[in-house]
XYZ file of C-alpha atoms in Angstrom:
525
model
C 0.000 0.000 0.000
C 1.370 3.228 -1.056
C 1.533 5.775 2.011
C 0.736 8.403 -0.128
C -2.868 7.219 -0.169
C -3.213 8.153 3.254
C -1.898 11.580 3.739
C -4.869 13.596 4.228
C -3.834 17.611 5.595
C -6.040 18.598 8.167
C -6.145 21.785 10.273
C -2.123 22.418 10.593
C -0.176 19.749 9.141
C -0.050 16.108 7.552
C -1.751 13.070 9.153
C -0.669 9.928 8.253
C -3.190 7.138 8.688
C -6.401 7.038 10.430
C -6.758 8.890 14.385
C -3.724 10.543 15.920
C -3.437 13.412 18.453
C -1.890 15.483 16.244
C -4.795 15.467 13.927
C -7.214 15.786 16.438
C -5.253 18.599 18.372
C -5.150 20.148 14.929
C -9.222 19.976 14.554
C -9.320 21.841 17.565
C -7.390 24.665 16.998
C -8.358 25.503 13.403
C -12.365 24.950 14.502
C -11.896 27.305 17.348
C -9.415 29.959 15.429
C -11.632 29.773 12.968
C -14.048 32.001 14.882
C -12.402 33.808 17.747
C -10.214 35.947 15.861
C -13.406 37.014 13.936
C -15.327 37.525 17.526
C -12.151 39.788 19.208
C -11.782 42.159 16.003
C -15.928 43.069 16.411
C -15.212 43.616 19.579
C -12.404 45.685 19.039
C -14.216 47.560 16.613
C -17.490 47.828 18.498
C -16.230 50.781 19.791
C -14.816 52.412 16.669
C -17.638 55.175 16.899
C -16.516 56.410 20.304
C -12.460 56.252 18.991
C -13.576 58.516 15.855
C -15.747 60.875 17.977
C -13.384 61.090 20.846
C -10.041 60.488 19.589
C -10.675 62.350 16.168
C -13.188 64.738 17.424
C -15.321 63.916 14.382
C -18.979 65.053 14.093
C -21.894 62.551 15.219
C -22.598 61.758 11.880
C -19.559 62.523 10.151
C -18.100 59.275 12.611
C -21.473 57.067 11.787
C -21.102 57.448 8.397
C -17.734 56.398 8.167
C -18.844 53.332 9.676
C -21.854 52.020 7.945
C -19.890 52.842 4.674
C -17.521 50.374 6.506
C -19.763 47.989 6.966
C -22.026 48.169 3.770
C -18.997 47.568 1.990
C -18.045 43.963 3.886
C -21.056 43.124 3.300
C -21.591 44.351 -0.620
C -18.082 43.080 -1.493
C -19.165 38.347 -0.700
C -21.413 39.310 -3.708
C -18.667 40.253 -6.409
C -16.208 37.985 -4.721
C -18.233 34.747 -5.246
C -18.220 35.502 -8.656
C -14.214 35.242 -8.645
C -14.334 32.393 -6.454
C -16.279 30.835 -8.887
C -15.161 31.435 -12.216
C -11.236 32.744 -11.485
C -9.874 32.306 -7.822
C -11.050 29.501 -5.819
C -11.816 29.376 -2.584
C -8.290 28.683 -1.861
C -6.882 31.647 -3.565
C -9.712 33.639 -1.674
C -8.882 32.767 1.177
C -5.253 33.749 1.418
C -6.468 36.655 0.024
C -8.783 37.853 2.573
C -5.866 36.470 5.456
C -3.461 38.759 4.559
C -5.939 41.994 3.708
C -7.551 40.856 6.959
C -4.184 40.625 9.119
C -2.500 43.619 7.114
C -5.796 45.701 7.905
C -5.540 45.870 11.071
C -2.265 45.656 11.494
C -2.641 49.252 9.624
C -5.660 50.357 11.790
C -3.154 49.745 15.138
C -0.687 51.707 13.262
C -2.430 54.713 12.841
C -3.293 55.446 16.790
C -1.074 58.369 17.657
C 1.675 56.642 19.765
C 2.856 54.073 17.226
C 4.350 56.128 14.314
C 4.228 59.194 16.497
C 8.279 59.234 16.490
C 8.258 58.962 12.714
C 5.794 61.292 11.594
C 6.846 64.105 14.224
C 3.688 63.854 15.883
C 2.519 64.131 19.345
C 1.461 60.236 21.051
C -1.413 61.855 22.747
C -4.974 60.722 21.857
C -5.631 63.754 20.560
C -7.068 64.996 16.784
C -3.607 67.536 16.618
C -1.653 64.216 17.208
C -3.312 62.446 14.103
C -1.494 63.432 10.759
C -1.973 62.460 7.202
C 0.235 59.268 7.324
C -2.175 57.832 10.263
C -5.742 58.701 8.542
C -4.246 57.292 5.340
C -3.135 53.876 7.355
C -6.778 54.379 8.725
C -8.693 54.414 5.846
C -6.358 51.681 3.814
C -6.468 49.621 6.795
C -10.513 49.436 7.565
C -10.870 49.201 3.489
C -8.138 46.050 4.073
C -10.454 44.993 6.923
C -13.425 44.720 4.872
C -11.999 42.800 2.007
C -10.674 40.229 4.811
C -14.497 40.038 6.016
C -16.147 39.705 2.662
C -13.364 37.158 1.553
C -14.001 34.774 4.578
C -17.798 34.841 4.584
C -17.899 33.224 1.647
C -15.120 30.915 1.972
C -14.491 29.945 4.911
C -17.624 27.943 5.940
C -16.955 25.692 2.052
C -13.441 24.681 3.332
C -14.792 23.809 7.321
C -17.607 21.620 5.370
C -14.684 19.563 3.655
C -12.527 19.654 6.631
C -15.807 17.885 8.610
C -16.242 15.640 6.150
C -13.345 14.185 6.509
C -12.853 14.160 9.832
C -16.354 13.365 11.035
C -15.705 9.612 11.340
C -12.965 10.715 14.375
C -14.219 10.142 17.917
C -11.046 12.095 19.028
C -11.909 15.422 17.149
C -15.782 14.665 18.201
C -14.480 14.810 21.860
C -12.655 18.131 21.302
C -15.286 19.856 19.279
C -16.518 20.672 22.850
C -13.406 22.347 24.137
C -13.884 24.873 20.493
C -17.285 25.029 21.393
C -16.270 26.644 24.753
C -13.713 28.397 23.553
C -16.091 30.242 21.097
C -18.547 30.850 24.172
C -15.769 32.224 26.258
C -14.535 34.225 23.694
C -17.029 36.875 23.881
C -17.327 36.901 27.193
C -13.750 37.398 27.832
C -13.314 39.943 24.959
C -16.278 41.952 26.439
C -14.688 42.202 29.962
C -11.025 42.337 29.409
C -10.785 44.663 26.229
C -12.212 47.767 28.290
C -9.267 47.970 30.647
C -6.988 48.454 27.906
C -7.134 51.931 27.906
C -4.050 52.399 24.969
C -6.596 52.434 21.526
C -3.265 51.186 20.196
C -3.597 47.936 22.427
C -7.253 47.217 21.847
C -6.779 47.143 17.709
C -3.603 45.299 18.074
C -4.011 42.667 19.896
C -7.244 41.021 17.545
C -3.701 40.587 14.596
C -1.603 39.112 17.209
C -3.288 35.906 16.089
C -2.694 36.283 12.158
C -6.398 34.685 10.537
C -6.810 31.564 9.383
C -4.851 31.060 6.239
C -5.972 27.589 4.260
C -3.686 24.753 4.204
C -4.530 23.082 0.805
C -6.145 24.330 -2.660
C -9.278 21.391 -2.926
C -11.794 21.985 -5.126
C -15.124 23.009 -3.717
C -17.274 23.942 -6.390
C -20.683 23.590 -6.740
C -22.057 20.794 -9.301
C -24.928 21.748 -11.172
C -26.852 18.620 -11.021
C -30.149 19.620 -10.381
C -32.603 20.203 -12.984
C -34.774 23.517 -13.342
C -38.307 23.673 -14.008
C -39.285 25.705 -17.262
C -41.257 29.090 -16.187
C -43.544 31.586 -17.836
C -42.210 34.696 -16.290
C -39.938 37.217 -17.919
C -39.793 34.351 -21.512
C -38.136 37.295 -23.388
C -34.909 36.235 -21.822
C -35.226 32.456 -23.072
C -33.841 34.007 -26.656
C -29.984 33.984 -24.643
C -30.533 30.372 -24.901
C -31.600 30.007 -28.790
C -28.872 29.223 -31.072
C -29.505 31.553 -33.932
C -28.165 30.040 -37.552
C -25.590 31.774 -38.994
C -24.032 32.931 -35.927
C -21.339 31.432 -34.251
C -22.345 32.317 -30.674
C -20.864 28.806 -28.848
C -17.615 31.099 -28.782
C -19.482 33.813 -27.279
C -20.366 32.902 -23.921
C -22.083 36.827 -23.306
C -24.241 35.947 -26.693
C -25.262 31.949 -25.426
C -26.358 30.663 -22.546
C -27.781 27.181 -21.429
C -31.162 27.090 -20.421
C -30.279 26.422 -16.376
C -28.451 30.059 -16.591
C -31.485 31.755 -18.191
C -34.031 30.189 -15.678
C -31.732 31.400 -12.876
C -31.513 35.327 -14.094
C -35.137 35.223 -14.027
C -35.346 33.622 -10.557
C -33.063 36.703 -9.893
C -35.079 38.980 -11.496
C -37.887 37.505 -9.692
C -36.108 38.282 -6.026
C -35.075 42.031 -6.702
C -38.884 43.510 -5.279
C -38.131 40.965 -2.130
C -34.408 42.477 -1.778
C -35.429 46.326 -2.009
C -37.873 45.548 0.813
C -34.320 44.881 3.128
C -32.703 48.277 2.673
C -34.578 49.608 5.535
C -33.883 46.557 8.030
C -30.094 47.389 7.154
C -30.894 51.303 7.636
C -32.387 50.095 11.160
C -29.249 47.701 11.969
C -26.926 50.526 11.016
C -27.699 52.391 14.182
C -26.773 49.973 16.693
C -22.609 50.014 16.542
C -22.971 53.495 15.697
C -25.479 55.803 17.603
C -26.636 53.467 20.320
C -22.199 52.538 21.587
C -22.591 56.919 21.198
C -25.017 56.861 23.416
C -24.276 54.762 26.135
C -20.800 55.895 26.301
C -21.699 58.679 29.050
C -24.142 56.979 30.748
C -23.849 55.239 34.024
C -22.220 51.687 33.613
C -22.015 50.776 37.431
C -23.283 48.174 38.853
C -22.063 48.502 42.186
C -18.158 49.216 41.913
C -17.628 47.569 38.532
C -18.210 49.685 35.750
C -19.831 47.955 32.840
C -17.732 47.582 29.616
C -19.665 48.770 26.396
C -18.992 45.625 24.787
C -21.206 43.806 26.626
C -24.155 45.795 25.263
C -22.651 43.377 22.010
C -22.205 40.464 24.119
C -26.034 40.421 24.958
C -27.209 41.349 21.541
C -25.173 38.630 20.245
C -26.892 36.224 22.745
C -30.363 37.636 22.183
C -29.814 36.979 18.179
C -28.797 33.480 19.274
C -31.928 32.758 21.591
C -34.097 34.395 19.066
C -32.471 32.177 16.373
C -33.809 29.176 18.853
C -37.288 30.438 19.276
C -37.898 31.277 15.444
C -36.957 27.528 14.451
C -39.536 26.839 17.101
C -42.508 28.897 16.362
C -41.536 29.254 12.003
C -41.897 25.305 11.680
C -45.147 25.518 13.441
C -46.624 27.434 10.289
C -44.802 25.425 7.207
C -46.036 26.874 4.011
C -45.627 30.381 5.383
C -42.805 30.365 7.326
C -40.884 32.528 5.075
C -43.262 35.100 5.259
C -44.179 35.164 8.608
C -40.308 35.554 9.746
C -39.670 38.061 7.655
C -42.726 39.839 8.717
C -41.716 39.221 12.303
C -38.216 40.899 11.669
C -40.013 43.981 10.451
C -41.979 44.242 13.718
C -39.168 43.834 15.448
C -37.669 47.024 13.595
C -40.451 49.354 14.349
C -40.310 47.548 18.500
C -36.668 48.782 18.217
C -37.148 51.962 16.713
C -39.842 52.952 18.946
C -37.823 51.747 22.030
C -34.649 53.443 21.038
C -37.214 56.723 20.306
C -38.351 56.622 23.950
C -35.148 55.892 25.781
C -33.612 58.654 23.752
C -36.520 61.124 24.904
C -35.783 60.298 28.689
C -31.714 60.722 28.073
C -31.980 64.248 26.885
C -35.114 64.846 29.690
C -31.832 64.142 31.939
C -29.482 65.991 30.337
C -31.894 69.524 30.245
C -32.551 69.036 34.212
C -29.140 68.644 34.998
C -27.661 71.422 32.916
C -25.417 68.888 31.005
C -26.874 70.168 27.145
C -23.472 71.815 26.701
C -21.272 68.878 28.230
C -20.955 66.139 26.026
C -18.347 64.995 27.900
C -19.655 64.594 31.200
C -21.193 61.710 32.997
C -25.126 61.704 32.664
C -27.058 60.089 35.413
C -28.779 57.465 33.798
C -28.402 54.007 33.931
C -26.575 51.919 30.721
C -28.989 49.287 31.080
C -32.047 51.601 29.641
C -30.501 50.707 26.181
C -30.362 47.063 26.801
C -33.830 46.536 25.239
C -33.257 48.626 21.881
C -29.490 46.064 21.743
C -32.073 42.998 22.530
C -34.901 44.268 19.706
C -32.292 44.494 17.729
C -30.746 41.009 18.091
C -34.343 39.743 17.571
C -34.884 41.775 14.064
C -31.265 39.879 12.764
C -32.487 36.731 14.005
C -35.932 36.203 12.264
C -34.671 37.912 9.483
C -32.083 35.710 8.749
C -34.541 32.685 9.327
C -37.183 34.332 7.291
C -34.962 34.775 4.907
C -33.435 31.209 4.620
C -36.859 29.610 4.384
C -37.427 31.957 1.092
C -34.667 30.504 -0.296
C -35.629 27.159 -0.440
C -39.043 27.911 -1.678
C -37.921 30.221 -4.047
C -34.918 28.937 -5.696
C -32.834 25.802 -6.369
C -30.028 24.919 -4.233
C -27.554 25.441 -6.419
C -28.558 29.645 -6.606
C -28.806 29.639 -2.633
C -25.474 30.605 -1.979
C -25.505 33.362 -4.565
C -29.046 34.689 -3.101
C -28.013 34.339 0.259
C -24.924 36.841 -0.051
C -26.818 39.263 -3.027
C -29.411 39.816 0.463
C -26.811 40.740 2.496
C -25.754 43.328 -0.037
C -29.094 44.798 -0.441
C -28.978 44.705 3.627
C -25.510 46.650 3.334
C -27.089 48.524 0.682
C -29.303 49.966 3.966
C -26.161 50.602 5.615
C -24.883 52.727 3.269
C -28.441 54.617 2.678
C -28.232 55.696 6.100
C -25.739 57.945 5.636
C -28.272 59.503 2.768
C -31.367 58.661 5.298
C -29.515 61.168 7.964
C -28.408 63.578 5.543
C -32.247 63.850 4.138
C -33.481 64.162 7.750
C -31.441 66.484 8.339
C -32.149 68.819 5.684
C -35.511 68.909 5.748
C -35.571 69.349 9.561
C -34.093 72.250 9.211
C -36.698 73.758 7.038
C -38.344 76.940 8.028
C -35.213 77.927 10.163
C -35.360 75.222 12.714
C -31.918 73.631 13.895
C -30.847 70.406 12.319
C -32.152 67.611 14.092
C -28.070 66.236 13.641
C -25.535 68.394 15.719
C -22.182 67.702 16.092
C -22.587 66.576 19.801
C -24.777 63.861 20.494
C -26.658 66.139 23.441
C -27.326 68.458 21.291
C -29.025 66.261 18.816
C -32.219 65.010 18.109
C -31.910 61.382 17.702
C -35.243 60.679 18.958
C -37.344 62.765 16.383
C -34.624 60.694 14.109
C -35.645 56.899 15.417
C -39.593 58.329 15.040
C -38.713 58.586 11.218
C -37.221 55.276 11.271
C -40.030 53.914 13.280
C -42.574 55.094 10.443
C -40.523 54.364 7.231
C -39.957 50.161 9.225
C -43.782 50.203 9.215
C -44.394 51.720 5.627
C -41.835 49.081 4.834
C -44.113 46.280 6.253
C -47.012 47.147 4.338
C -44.892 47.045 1.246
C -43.881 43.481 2.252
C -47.195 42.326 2.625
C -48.128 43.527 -0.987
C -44.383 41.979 -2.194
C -44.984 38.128 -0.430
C -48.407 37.922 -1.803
C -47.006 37.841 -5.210
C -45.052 34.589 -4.427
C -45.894 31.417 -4.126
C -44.367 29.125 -1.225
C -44.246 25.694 -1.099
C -45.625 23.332 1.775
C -43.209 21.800 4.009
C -43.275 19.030 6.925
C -43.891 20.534 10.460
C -40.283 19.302 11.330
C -38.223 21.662 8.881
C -36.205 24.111 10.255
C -34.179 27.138 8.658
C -31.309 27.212 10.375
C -28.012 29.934 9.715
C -24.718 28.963 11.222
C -23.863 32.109 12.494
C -21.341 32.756 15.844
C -21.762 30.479 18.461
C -24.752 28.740 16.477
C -22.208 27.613 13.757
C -19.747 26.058 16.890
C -22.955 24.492 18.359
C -23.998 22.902 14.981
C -20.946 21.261 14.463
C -20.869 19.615 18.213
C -24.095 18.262 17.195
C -23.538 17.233 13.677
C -22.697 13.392 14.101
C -25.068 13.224 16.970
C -28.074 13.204 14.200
């Protein structure tokens, strides 16, 4: 037997033969590196708003904008990538891609805090917007852009090249016992990151150390394609695009492949085509999301975070939002499968409520903050401590959880009544574009708001200090366009057709500590 036939590479090396340590120490670290590098850089960056607004001194929504055109763009940029994973790159290319951009970004983000090139730039190392020069906001910006391609490039390959790495290594009752140990570490993770990042006061610190632990570069170039083996039914709608697949005589379109197509390709543009009055109906559930890791961290940031002696750490405002989305992951499995035909609907319709809960919550709360701030003369002190409790934002962070949660199941369930399996990884990332689509419209949402509030002399709803704003009048708006945006959904689903499905289905998305959990459970089933 030639030994050759047994070398199989797994997480960090070759593996001879069938179980050894080394392979199942291996599983462990690459399943659990996989994911907490990912989890300490958002919470690194959960704070990002407060670094720009305090560190830069950058306007309220001069610092939100930069970041929702942050994040619209990691999550616009899966869709154009799949298409060179596809048909250039590989997922193997894409992924060493997205390593370095991801490692190199920050990396670049750490270098552009004041102390770090301070010496070489001849400026000053205090946090202070006089101490930040050219070179640092031009490591800035190239290193968040780097950031974002390192996101977008492992979303959509990372989770292909765990699948083969499971495959393989599902038979092991070695790596089954240590999937527990990267399921813990991926809970602790979080809760560690939450706690422990706040008392590193240097910003320099609390971007570094997330690229101290360069990400998860692939070990071998396998081919994980998608076969198309699955047949499409013919329909009626949009049949002027059927003449892409009609070989005209005369023509010598076979060495054309923009002038023929096969008949699969033309049935899935108009499944595509078919989608886009779904997708538009998203933008505002991304315009809603956008204001959690930008005006909600603002506004907790001078509010009272003690519980006792210990001072609460912002990121645990993420920590629970995180857990809510997981919990409400649990519970829309639970009550979606209940209603089979319709549970694509119905969860997407539930998400929406949950936007106009949130927006309505986040209204109110932000009505009793500046009710605080007027009675205790602090209108004029944005920098100053305001006597209200952190913990009267925890239900706008929970709302918001829920809104991610049973849109994302909502949103799985249309897939598979709407199109084949083979398209579901293409419409699964082209919806989180449209969603960062929303991200980036609320830059244009707040400049819009903020023009016509200012109609007729009245002060701009959008100051540049956050207790001088108007943020509730702002999440009214929101509030109103989430439940304008329902009624358009309504009239949207009732133009589809969904197909029935046993009470036991569910529409699950590995996402966080939900993908770790999965994969504990996997050869349990």
């Amino acid at each position: 037997m030639e030994k050759s036939s047994e070398v199989e590479l797994v997480g960090f090396g070759y593996v001879y033969g069938a179980p050894t340590p080394f392979l199942a120490s291996s599983f462990f670290c690459r399943d659990g590196a996989l994911l907490w590098a990912d989890i300490l850089v958002g919470y690194a960056f959960f704070e990002m708003q407060n670094y720009l607004t305090d560190v830069w001194k950058l306007d309220l929504t001069h610092a939100a904008g930069i970041l929702n055109v942050w994040t619209g763009l990691s999550m616009v940029l899966p869709a154009f990538f799949l298409f060179l994973v596809d048909e250039r790159l590989g997922n193997f290319t894409m992924l060493v891609i997205s390593s370095i951009a991801y490692t190199v970004g920050i990396a670049f983000v750490t270098m552009s805090t004041p102390p770090v090139l301070a010496n070489r730039t001849g400026t000053c190392k205090q946090y202070e917007p006089e101490c930040i020069g050219h070179t640092q906001k031009v490591l800035f910006y190239i290193g968040m852009a780097s950031v974002a391609v390192g996101i977008a490039g492992n979303l959509i390959s990372v989770h292909p090249f765990r699948e083969e790495q499971d495959d393989k290594s599902n038979s092991n009752p070695t790596i089954d016992f240590l999937k527990l140990p990267a399921f813990t570490l991926v809970v602790l993770t979080p809760v560690i990151g939450a706690i422990a990042l706040p008392y590193i006061k240097p910003w320099s610190l609390r971007f570094g150390i997330p690229a101290i632990y360069p990400n998860h570069f692939p070990l071998n170039s396998r081919d994980l394609y998608r076969k198309d083996d699955e047949s499409f039914s013919r329909t009626r709608f949009l049949r002027c695009l059927e003449r892409a697949a009609i070989i005209l005589p005369g023509e010598d379109q076979k060495k054309n492949r923009w002038r023929l197509c096969l008949v699969s390709e033309v049935e899935e543009a108009k499944i595509a085509v078919r989608m886009i009055p779904m997708w538009l109906t998203f933008i505002i559930c991304g315009i809603v999301s956008s204001v959690a890791n930008t005006y909600f961290v603002e506004q907790a940031n001078n509010m009272n975070r003690k519980v006792g002696k210990w001072k609460v750490p912002l990121q645990v405002l993420l920590l629970l939002n995180k857990w809510a989305k997981v919990w409400f992951g649990v519970t829309a499995n639970r009550t979606l499968k209940k209603y089979k035909q319709y549970a694509s609907p119905i969860g997407i319709a539930m998400a929406m409520v949950f936007s106009v809960l949130c927006c309505i919550t986040a209204a109110k709360v932000e009505t009793r903050r500046l009710n605080v701030i007027g009675r205790h003369g602090l209108l004029d002190k944005p920098d100053d401590p305001i006597p209200m409790t952190i913990f009267w934002l925890l239900f706008q962070f929970i709302l918001q959880g829920g809104l991610e949660a049973y849109l994302e199941k909502g949103v799985a369930a249309f897939y598979k009544d709407q199109a084949p399996d083979s398209m579901e990884t293409y419409i699964e990332h082209f919806t989180n574009a449209v969603s960062g689509l929303g991200f980036m419209c609320s830059v244009l949402s707040v400049y819009v708001v903020g023009k016509i509030s200012e109609r007729g002399g009245k002060p701009n709803w959008f100051q540049p200090t956050l207790n001088r704003s108007r943020l509730d009048r702002y999440y009214w708006v929101l509030a109103a366009l989430s439940s304008a945006n329902l009624l358009v959904f309504i009239l949207v689903a009732s133009m589809y057709r969904y197909k029935n499905r046993e009470a036991g289905d569910e529409y699950a998305v590995d996402t966080g500590v939900a993908a770790a959990l999965s994969g504990i459970n996997e050869n349990d089933d």
